Coordinates of C-alpha atoms in Angstrom, one line a residue:
X1290 CA -14.9 12.3 6.4
X1291 CA -16.8 9.4 6.9
X1292 CA -15.7 5.8 5.8
X1293 CA -17.6 3.7 3.8
X1294 CA -17.7 0.6 4.7
X1295 CA -15.7 -2.7 2.9
X1296 CA -17.5 -4.5 0.7
X1297 CA -18.0 -8.2 2.1
X1298 CA -15.4 -9.2 -0.8
X1299 CA -12.9 -6.6 -0.3
X1300 CA -9.9 -7.3 0.9
X1301 CA -7.4 -4.5 2.6
X1302 CA -4.5 -2.7 0.9
X1303 CA -1.6 -4.5 0.4
X1304 CA 1.0 -4.2 2.9
X1305 CA 4.1 -2.8 1.3
X1306 CA 7.3 -3.0 3.3
X1307 CA 8.1 1.1 2.7
X1308 CA 5.4 2.3 4.2
X1309 CA 6.0 0.0 7.9
X1310 CA 9.7 1.9 7.3
X1311 CA 8.3 4.9 6.5
X1312 CA 5.8 4.7 9.8
X1313 CA 8.9 4.0 12.2
X1314 CA 10.4 7.4 11.3
X1315 CA 7.8 8.7 12.2
X1316 CA 7.1 8.0 15.2
X1317 CA 10.6 8.2 16.4
X1318 CA 9.9 12.1 14.7
X1319 CA 7.0 12.0 17.3
X1320 CA 8.6 11.0 20.4
X1321 CA 8.3 13.2 23.5
X1322 CA 11.5 12.7 24.7
X1323 CA 13.9 12.4 21.1
X1324 CA 11.1 13.2 18.8
X1325 CA 10.6 16.6 17.1
X1326 CA 9.4 20.2 18.4
X1327 CA 5.5 20.4 18.3
X1328 CA 4.6 23.3 19.2
X1329 CA 0.9 25.5 19.6
X1330 CA 1.8 28.0 16.8
X1331 CA 0.3 31.2 14.5
X1332 CA -1.2 30.7 12.1
X1333 CA -3.0 34.4 10.8
X1334 CA -5.2 34.2 14.2
X1335 CA -5.9 30.6 13.9
X1336 CA -4.0 29.1 16.9
X1337 CA -2.6 25.9 15.3
X1338 CA -1.9 23.0 18.4
X1339 CA 0.7 20.8 17.9
X1340 CA 2.9 21.7 14.4
X1341 CA 6.5 21.8 13.3
X1342 CA 8.0 23.6 11.1
X1343 CA 10.0 22.8 8.0
X1344 CA 12.9 23.7 9.2
X1345 CA 12.7 21.8 12.8
X1346 CA 11.8 18.2 10.2
X1347 CA 14.9 19.1 8.7
X1348 CA 17.8 19.5 11.3
X1349 CA 15.8 15.9 13.5
X1350 CA 16.1 14.0 9.3
X1351 CA 20.2 15.2 9.7
X1352 CA 20.7 15.0 13.4
X1353 CA 19.2 11.3 13.4
X1354 CA 19.7 9.5 10.6
X1355 CA 23.7 11.4 9.6
X1356 CA 22.8 12.2 6.0
X1357 CA 23.1 15.5 3.7
X1358 CA 20.4 18.5 4.1
X1359 CA 20.2 17.0 0.9
X1360 CA 18.7 13.7 1.1
X1361 CA 17.1 14.7 4.2
X1362 CA 14.5 17.6 2.0
X1363 CA 13.8 14.6 0.2
X1364 CA 13.1 12.4 3.2
X1365 CA 10.5 14.8 4.8
X1366 CA 9.2 14.9 1.0
X1367 CA 8.4 11.2 0.8
X1368 CA 6.6 11.4 4.1
X1369 CA 4.6 14.0 2.8
X1370 CA 4.3 12.2 -0.8
X1371 CA 2.9 9.4 1.3
X1372 CA 0.9 11.7 3.8
X1373 CA 2.8 11.0 7.1
X1374 CA 2.7 14.7 7.0
X1375 CA 0.2 17.9 5.6
X1376 CA 1.1 21.6 5.0
X1377 CA -1.0 23.7 6.8
X1378 CA -0.7 27.2 4.6
X1379 CA -1.1 24.8 1.0
X1380 CA -2.3 22.1 1.8
X1381 CA -2.0 21.2 -2.1
X1382 CA 2.1 20.8 -2.6
X1383 CA 2.8 17.9 -0.6
X1384 CA 6.8 19.1 -1.2
X1385 CA 8.7 19.7 2.1
X1386 CA 10.2 23.5 2.2
X1387 CA 12.9 23.4 4.5
X1388 CA 12.3 27.3 6.2
X1389 CA 9.8 28.6 8.7
X1390 CA 6.8 26.3 6.7
X1391 CA 3.5 24.9 9.7
X1392 CA 3.1 21.2 9.3
X1393 CA 1.2 18.6 12.3
X1394 CA 2.0 14.7 11.9
X1395 CA -1.2 12.9 10.0
X1396 CA -3.9 10.4 12.7
X1397 CA -2.7 7.5 12.4
X1398 CA -6.5 6.1 10.4
X1399 CA -5.6 8.2 7.8
X1400 CA -2.2 6.4 7.1
X1401 CA -1.7 3.8 3.9
X1402 CA -1.0 1.0 5.5
X1403 CA -3.9 1.0 7.8
X1404 CA -6.8 1.7 5.8
X1405 CA -9.3 0.3 3.3
X1406 CA -8.8 1.7 -0.7
X1407 CA -10.6 4.3 -0.6
X1408 CA -14.0 4.3 -1.5
X1409 CA -15.8 5.8 -4.0
X1410 CA -18.5 6.8 -1.7
X1411 CA -15.5 8.7 0.3
X1412 CA -14.2 10.6 -2.4
X1413 CA -18.3 11.9 -3.8
X1414 CA -18.9 13.3 -0.2
X1415 CA -15.8 14.8 0.5
X1416 CA -16.2 16.5 -2.9
X1417 CA -20.2 17.1 -1.7
X1418 CA -19.2 19.0 1.4
X1419 CA -16.5 21.4 -0.7
X1420 CA -18.9 22.1 -3.3
X1421 CA -21.0 23.5 -0.1
X1422 CA -18.8 25.1 1.8
X1423 CA -16.9 26.7 -1.5
X1424 CA -20.0 27.4 -3.0
X1425 CA -19.5 25.6 -6.0
X1426 CA -15.7 27.0 -6.7
X1427 CA -13.9 24.3 -7.7
X1428 CA -10.8 23.5 -9.0
X1429 CA -11.6 21.9 -12.8
X1430 CA -10.0 18.6 -12.5
X1431 CA -12.4 18.2 -8.9
X1432 CA -15.6 19.9 -11.3
X1433 CA -14.9 16.8 -13.5
X1434 CA -14.6 13.8 -10.6
X1435 CA -17.4 15.9 -9.2
X1436 CA -19.5 15.1 -12.0
X1437 CA -18.4 11.9 -13.1
X1438 CA -20.0 11.1 -9.4
X1439 CA -23.1 12.3 -10.0
X1440 CA -24.0 10.9 -12.8
X1441 CA -22.1 7.7 -11.1
X1442 CA -23.7 8.0 -8.4
X1443 CA -27.3 9.3 -9.5
X1444 CA -29.5 6.8 -8.4
X1445 CA -28.4 7.4 -4.7
X1446 CA -27.0 11.8 -5.0
X1447 CA -28.7 13.2 -2.3
X1448 CA -27.9 10.7 0.2
X1449 CA -23.7 11.9 -0.6
X1450 CA -25.4 15.7 -0.4
X1451 CA -27.1 14.7 3.0
X1452 CA -24.3 13.1 4.8
X1453 CA -21.9 16.1 2.7
X1454 CA -25.0 18.9 5.1
X1455 CA -24.8 16.5 8.3
X1456 CA -20.3 16.6 8.3
X1457 CA -20.8 20.7 7.8
X1458 CA -23.5 20.4 10.1
X1459 CA -20.9 18.8 12.9
X1460 CA -17.3 21.4 12.1
X1461 CA -19.0 24.3 12.6
X1462 CA -19.1 23.5 16.8
X1463 CA -15.0 23.0 16.4
X1464 CA -13.1 25.1 17.0
X1465 CA -11.4 27.4 13.8
X1466 CA -8.3 25.5 14.5
X1467 CA -9.9 22.7 14.4
X1468 CA -11.7 22.8 11.3
X1469 CA -8.5 23.7 9.5
X1470 CA -6.7 21.4 11.1
X1471 CA -9.9 19.0 10.0
X1472 CA -9.7 20.3 6.3
X1473 CA -5.9 20.1 5.4
X1474 CA -6.0 16.5 7.0
X1475 CA -8.7 15.4 4.1
X1476 CA -7.3 17.6 1.6
X1477 CA -4.3 15.5 1.7
X1478 CA -5.1 12.1 1.4
X1479 CA -7.8 12.2 -1.2
X1480 CA -4.3 14.0 -3.3
X1481 CA -2.7 11.0 -1.7
X1482 CA -5.4 8.5 -2.9
X1483 CA -6.5 10.6 -6.0
X1484 CA -3.3 12.0 -7.5
X1485 CA -3.3 14.7 -9.1
X1486 CA -2.6 14.0 -13.3
X1487 CA 1.3 13.7 -14.6
X1488 CA 1.8 13.1 -10.6
X1489 CA 3.0 9.7 -9.9
X1490 CA 0.4 7.6 -7.6
X1491 CA 3.6 6.5 -4.9
X1492 CA 1.1 3.3 -4.1
X1493 CA 1.9 1.8 -6.3
X1494 CA 5.2 2.9 -7.4
X1495 CA 7.0 3.5 -4.2
X1496 CA 8.7 5.9 -3.7
X1497 CA 11.1 7.3 -5.7
X1498 CA 15.0 7.7 -5.1
X1499 CA 16.5 10.8 -4.5
X1500 CA 19.8 11.6 -6.7
X1501 CA 21.5 12.0 -4.2
X1502 CA 24.5 13.6 -6.3
X1503 CA 26.4 14.4 -3.6
X1504 CA 27.0 10.7 -2.2
X1505 CA 27.5 9.6 -5.5
X1506 CA 30.7 12.2 -6.1
X1507 CA 31.7 10.4 -2.8
X1508 CA 31.6 6.8 -3.8
X1509 CA 33.5 7.4 -6.7
X1510 CA 35.9 9.7 -4.6
X1511 CA 36.3 6.3 -3.0
X1512 CA 36.2 3.9 -5.3
X1513 CA 39.0 6.4 -7.1
X1514 CA 41.4 6.4 -3.6
X1515 CA 40.5 2.0 -3.3
X1516 CA 41.9 1.5 -7.0
X1517 CA 45.2 4.5 -5.7
X1518 CA 45.4 1.9 -3.4
X1519 CA 45.5 -1.3 -4.2
X1520 CA 48.3 0.6 -7.5
X1521 CA 50.9 1.7 -4.9
X1522 CA 50.7 -1.6 -2.8
X1523 CA 51.1 -3.7 -6.1
X1524 CA 54.6 -1.1 -6.4
X1525 CA 55.2 -1.0 -2.7
X1526 CA 58.9 -3.2 -2.3
X1527 CA 57.8 -7.1 -0.1
X1528 CA 60.4 -8.4 1.9
X1529 CA 61.7 -11.7 1.0
X1530 CA 61.0 -14.8 3.4
X1531 CA 64.4 -15.1 4.7
X1532 CA 64.6 -12.0 5.5
X1533 CA 61.9 -11.7 7.8
X1534 CA 63.0 -14.6 9.0
X1535 CA 66.6 -13.3 10.3
X1536 CA 65.2 -10.5 11.7
X1537 CA 62.9 -12.6 13.6
X1538 CA 65.8 -14.8 14.8
X1539 CA 68.1 -11.9 15.6
X1540 CA 65.8 -9.9 17.5
X1541 CA 65.2 -13.8 19.6
X1542 CA 68.8 -13.6 20.2
X1543 CA 69.4 -10.7 21.4
X1544 CA 66.6 -11.0 23.9
X1545 CA 67.1 -14.3 24.8
X1546 CA 69.7 -13.7 27.6
X1547 CA 67.2 -11.5 28.9
X1548 CA 64.1 -13.8 29.4
X1549 CA 63.9 -15.7 32.8
X1550 CA 62.6 -17.9 31.2
X1551 CA 65.2 -18.7 28.5
X1552 CA 68.0 -18.1 30.3
X1553 CA 67.2 -18.1 34.2
X1554 CA 67.3 -15.0 36.8
X1555 CA 70.5 -14.1 38.9
X1556 CA 71.9 -14.6 41.1
X1557 CA 68.7 -16.7 42.4
X1558 CA 65.1 -17.5 40.8
X1559 CA 63.2 -14.9 43.4
X1560 CA 60.1 -17.5 42.8
X1561 CA 61.0 -20.5 43.9
X1562 CA 63.8 -19.2 46.8
X1563 CA 63.7 -16.9 49.3
X1564 CA 66.6 -15.2 48.2
X1565 CA 65.2 -11.6 47.1
X1566 CA 68.2 -10.9 46.2
X1567 CA 67.2 -9.9 42.6
X1568 CA 64.7 -7.7 43.2
X1569 CA 67.2 -5.6 44.5
X1570 CA 69.5 -5.2 42.4
X1571 CA 66.8 -4.9 39.5
X1572 CA 65.1 -2.2 42.1
X1573 CA 63.6 0.8 39.9
X1574 CA 66.5 3.0 41.3
X1575 CA 70.2 1.9 42.1
X1576 CA 73.6 2.7 42.6
X1577 CA 75.0 0.2 39.9
X1578 CA 72.8 -1.4 37.2
X1579 CA 73.5 -5.0 36.5
X1580 CA 75.6 -5.3 33.0
X1581 CA 71.7 -7.0 31.2
X1582 CA 70.2 -3.7 32.8
X1583 CA 72.6 -1.6 30.8
X1584 CA 72.3 -3.5 26.9
X1585 CA 68.6 -3.6 27.0
X1586 CA 70.0 0.6 26.8
X1587 CA 71.7 -0.2 22.7
X1588 CA 67.6 -2.1 22.5
X1589 CA 65.8 1.0 21.4
X1590 CA 65.1 4.8 22.5
X1591 CA 62.0 3.6 24.6
X1592 CA 64.4 1.5 26.2
X1593 CA 66.3 4.1 27.5
X1594 CA 63.2 6.5 28.5
X1595 CA 61.7 3.4 30.3
X1596 CA 64.0 3.1 33.1
X1597 CA 64.8 5.5 35.3
X1598 CA 68.6 4.6 36.0
X1599 CA 69.4 5.0 31.8
X1600 CA 66.9 8.1 32.2
X1601 CA 69.0 10.1 34.9
X1602 CA 72.7 8.9 33.1
X1603 CA 71.2 10.2 29.6
X1604 CA 70.1 13.3 31.2
X1605 CA 74.2 13.8 32.1
X1606 CA 74.9 12.5 28.4
X1607 CA 72.2 15.7 27.5
X1608 CA 74.4 17.8 29.3
X1609 CA 77.4 17.6 28.6
X1610 CA 76.7 18.2 25.6
X1611 CA 74.3 21.6 26.2
X1612 CA 70.5 19.8 25.3
X1613 CA 69.6 18.7 28.6
X1614 CA 66.7 20.8 28.0
X1615 CA 65.4 18.0 25.7
X1616 CA 64.1 15.6 28.1
X1617 CA 63.4 18.5 30.6
X1618 CA 60.7 19.0 27.9
X1619 CA 59.7 15.3 27.0
X1620 CA 59.4 14.6 31.1
X1621 CA 56.9 18.0 31.3
X1622 CA 55.4 16.6 28.4
X1623 CA 54.6 12.7 30.3
X1624 CA 53.5 14.6 32.9
X1625 CA 51.0 16.9 31.7
X1626 CA 49.5 14.0 29.7
X1627 CA 49.4 11.6 33.4
X1628 CA 48.4 14.2 35.5
X1629 CA 45.7 15.3 37.1
X1630 CA 42.5 17.3 35.4
X1631 CA 42.2 19.8 37.7
X1632 CA 46.4 20.7 37.1
X1633 CA 46.2 20.2 33.2
X1634 CA 45.6 24.6 32.7
X1635 CA 48.4 25.5 34.9
X1636 CA 50.7 22.8 33.7
X1637 CA 50.7 23.4 29.9
X1638 CA 51.4 27.8 31.0
X1639 CA 54.6 26.5 33.2
X1640 CA 55.8 23.9 30.3
X1641 CA 54.6 27.0 28.0
X1642 CA 56.8 30.0 29.9
X1643 CA 59.7 27.2 30.7
X1644 CA 60.1 25.9 26.9
X1645 CA 58.2 27.5 24.3
X1646 CA 58.0 31.1 25.2
X1647 CA 59.5 33.8 24.0
X1648 CA 63.0 34.5 25.9
X1649 CA 62.3 30.5 28.5
X1650 CA 64.8 30.0 30.4
X1651 CA 65.4 26.0 28.9
X1652 CA 64.0 27.0 24.9
X1653 CA 63.9 23.9 22.8
X1654 CA 64.2 24.5 19.0
X1655 CA 61.3 23.1 16.3
X1656 CA 59.6 24.3 12.7
X1657 CA 57.4 26.5 12.1
X1658 CA 54.5 24.6 11.5
X1659 CA 54.5 22.5 14.3
X1660 CA 55.0 26.5 16.9
X1661 CA 51.6 27.0 14.5
X1662 CA 49.4 24.1 15.2
X1663 CA 50.6 24.5 19.7
X1664 CA 50.0 28.2 20.0
X1665 CA 46.3 27.1 18.3
X1666 CA 46.1 23.8 21.0
X1667 CA 46.9 26.5 24.0
X1668 CA 43.7 29.0 23.1
X1669 CA 42.0 25.7 24.5
X1670 CA 44.5 23.7 26.8
X1671 CA 44.1 20.2 27.5
X1672 CA 46.2 17.4 27.6
X1673 CA 47.0 16.8 24.6
X1674 CA 48.1 19.9 23.4
X1675 CA 52.2 20.0 23.4
X1676 CA 52.0 15.5 21.8
X1677 CA 53.3 17.5 19.0
X1678 CA 55.6 19.9 20.0
X1679 CA 56.8 16.4 22.2
X1680 CA 56.9 13.8 19.0
X1681 CA 58.7 16.7 17.5
X1682 CA 61.5 16.6 20.4
X1683 CA 61.6 12.2 20.7
X1684 CA 62.8 12.3 17.5
X1685 CA 65.3 15.1 17.3
X1686 CA 66.8 12.9 20.1
X1687 CA 66.2 9.5 18.9
X1688 CA 67.7 10.1 15.4
X1689 CA 70.5 12.2 17.0
X1690 CA 71.3 12.3 20.9
X1691 CA 70.8 8.9 21.8
X1692 CA 72.7 7.3 19.0
X1693 CA 76.0 9.7 20.1
X1694 CA 74.9 8.7 23.4
X1695 CA 75.5 4.4 23.0
X1696 CA 78.9 5.3 20.9
X1697 CA 79.5 7.6 24.0
X1698 CA 82.9 7.3 26.5
X1699 CA 80.4 7.1 29.1
X1700 CA 77.8 3.9 28.1
X1701 CA 80.9 1.8 27.8
X1702 CA 82.3 3.2 30.9
X1703 CA 78.5 1.9 32.6
X1704 CA 79.2 -0.4 30.3
X1705 CA 81.6 -2.2 31.3
X1706 CA 81.8 -1.7 35.3
X1707 CA 78.4 -3.3 35.5
X1708 CA 77.6 -5.9 38.3
X1709 CA 77.1 -8.7 36.6
X1710 CA 75.4 -11.4 39.5
X1711 CA 76.9 -13.7 40.9
X1712 CA 75.2 -17.6 39.8
X1713 CA 74.3 -19.0 42.5
X1714 CA 74.8 -22.6 42.6
X1715 CA 71.4 -25.1 42.6
X1716 CA 70.2 -28.1 41.9
X1717 CA 67.9 -29.1 38.9
X1718 CA 64.5 -28.5 40.6
X1719 CA 65.6 -27.3 43.6
X1720 CA 62.1 -27.0 45.3
X1721 CA 61.2 -30.3 44.5
X1722 CA 64.7 -31.1 47.2
X1723 CA 63.7 -31.7 51.1
X1724 CA 65.8 -32.6 53.2
X1725 CA 66.5 -36.1 54.7
X1726 CA 65.7 -37.0 58.2
X1727 CA 65.6 -39.8 60.1
X1728 CA 62.4 -41.9 60.5
X1729 CA 61.8 -44.3 63.4
X1730 CA 59.7 -46.6 60.9
X1731 CA 61.9 -50.2 60.4
X1732 CA 61.1 -50.1 56.1
X1733 CA 63.3 -46.8 56.4
X1734 CA 66.3 -47.7 58.0
X1735 CA 69.9 -48.7 57.5
X1736 CA 70.2 -53.0 56.3
X1737 CA 73.5 -52.8 59.0
X1738 CA 71.5 -51.5 61.7
X1739 CA 68.3 -53.2 61.2
X1740 CA 71.1 -56.3 61.1
X1741 CA 72.4 -55.8 64.4
X1742 CA 68.5 -54.7 65.9
X1743 CA 67.4 -58.1 64.9
X1744 CA 70.7 -60.0 66.0
X1745 CA 70.0 -58.4 69.6
X1746 CA 67.4 -60.4 70.7
X1747 CA 69.8 -64.0 70.0
X1748 CA 72.0 -62.5 71.8
X1749 CA 71.0 -61.1 75.7
X1750 CA 67.9 -64.5 74.9
X1751 CA 70.6 -67.4 73.2
X1752 CA 69.4 -69.5 70.8
X1753 CA 68.8 -72.9 70.2
X1754 CA 72.9 -73.5 68.9
X1755 CA 74.5 -72.4 72.7
X1756 CA 71.4 -74.4 74.0

């Protein structure tokens, strides 16, 4: 097809925003690394290079833009209706089929945003060429257009026929696959620029929005969920400011003795003195913990588990109650979570055989639903596969064993026999205190010493009065 020269007063087609967006999509699809897989396809006995299937286009759109199949089909159909793709097997149908139907990307020369308005001379040459090739077997609409253009361009129809024959003669020198591709390109171009009756002109109306029923249903469900959430929020009991402030003051009073800045360090502050007794008494593992340390175990169950000394005493308490396997299972899960990746399968199997398997030596009691979820996860073990079972045992110890531990004689004895560090007597600002030292400067000498030293020369050499 020859593109006719633009008239002197002609103007280029006005660029529409949706065309540039579509062209960016087409360029992404043609990317050699991350685009659609293009390869040579056989169409009967003809090999067509750089062809794609409808399935490949659908899968790429769904993966690239995270959309549904319905939206991908609609977007692919829009690309065909705007002439950026063209079918090879049914050129008259500009609809994307999600099957093995073959398509090709349109040459940028035929893109709607880069061409001048389609001229009547070009359309006449195309119809004349098609009429010669098919020996007059045109469609009804094409015959009508052919006749109208013949009457309108009667004075130059010989030029039209001559140009059509020259293009056909040049096409015979090409391969069969290239002739098929060029024919489909031209037919798609004129279907877009000269649409059939009843088919909307996409160049004038723009793209039609799909129904997007799935997205609309999802939006309605989201709005209903938001409305329900707001209703629950309106009916939720609110905490008064006085209650919140009271809880804040209680928390502050509880933690104030344990804050080194607010209450100081006992027996001395190791940051401003050379005494490291504070670090020795608060080491991770000591024989006798301090009273403040034992008191912190009553703040929360997490405080007790994070302290190695507190966890050891809690383990002794659970042994007395014949439930030490719960804490052992929790510790094994922590080791699995923070252990090396290469050791995960072995640790998972060891924990299961020791605590969860039927007839295990230290079997722990978890509910059936948690056990089912854990058994499903054991098929592909990872470091978080036992989180559900660990959380169940954690809540069991927190609600049952931990309160009884705080009320037990063991904890009360620990609290009574805990070490209370003696306070070391020190100045208010010990880092500013420096010991006084004698100085040879007369300005820093005492007054008596200065008087004696001043009277010494007079006594030795004699003054005017003595003379």
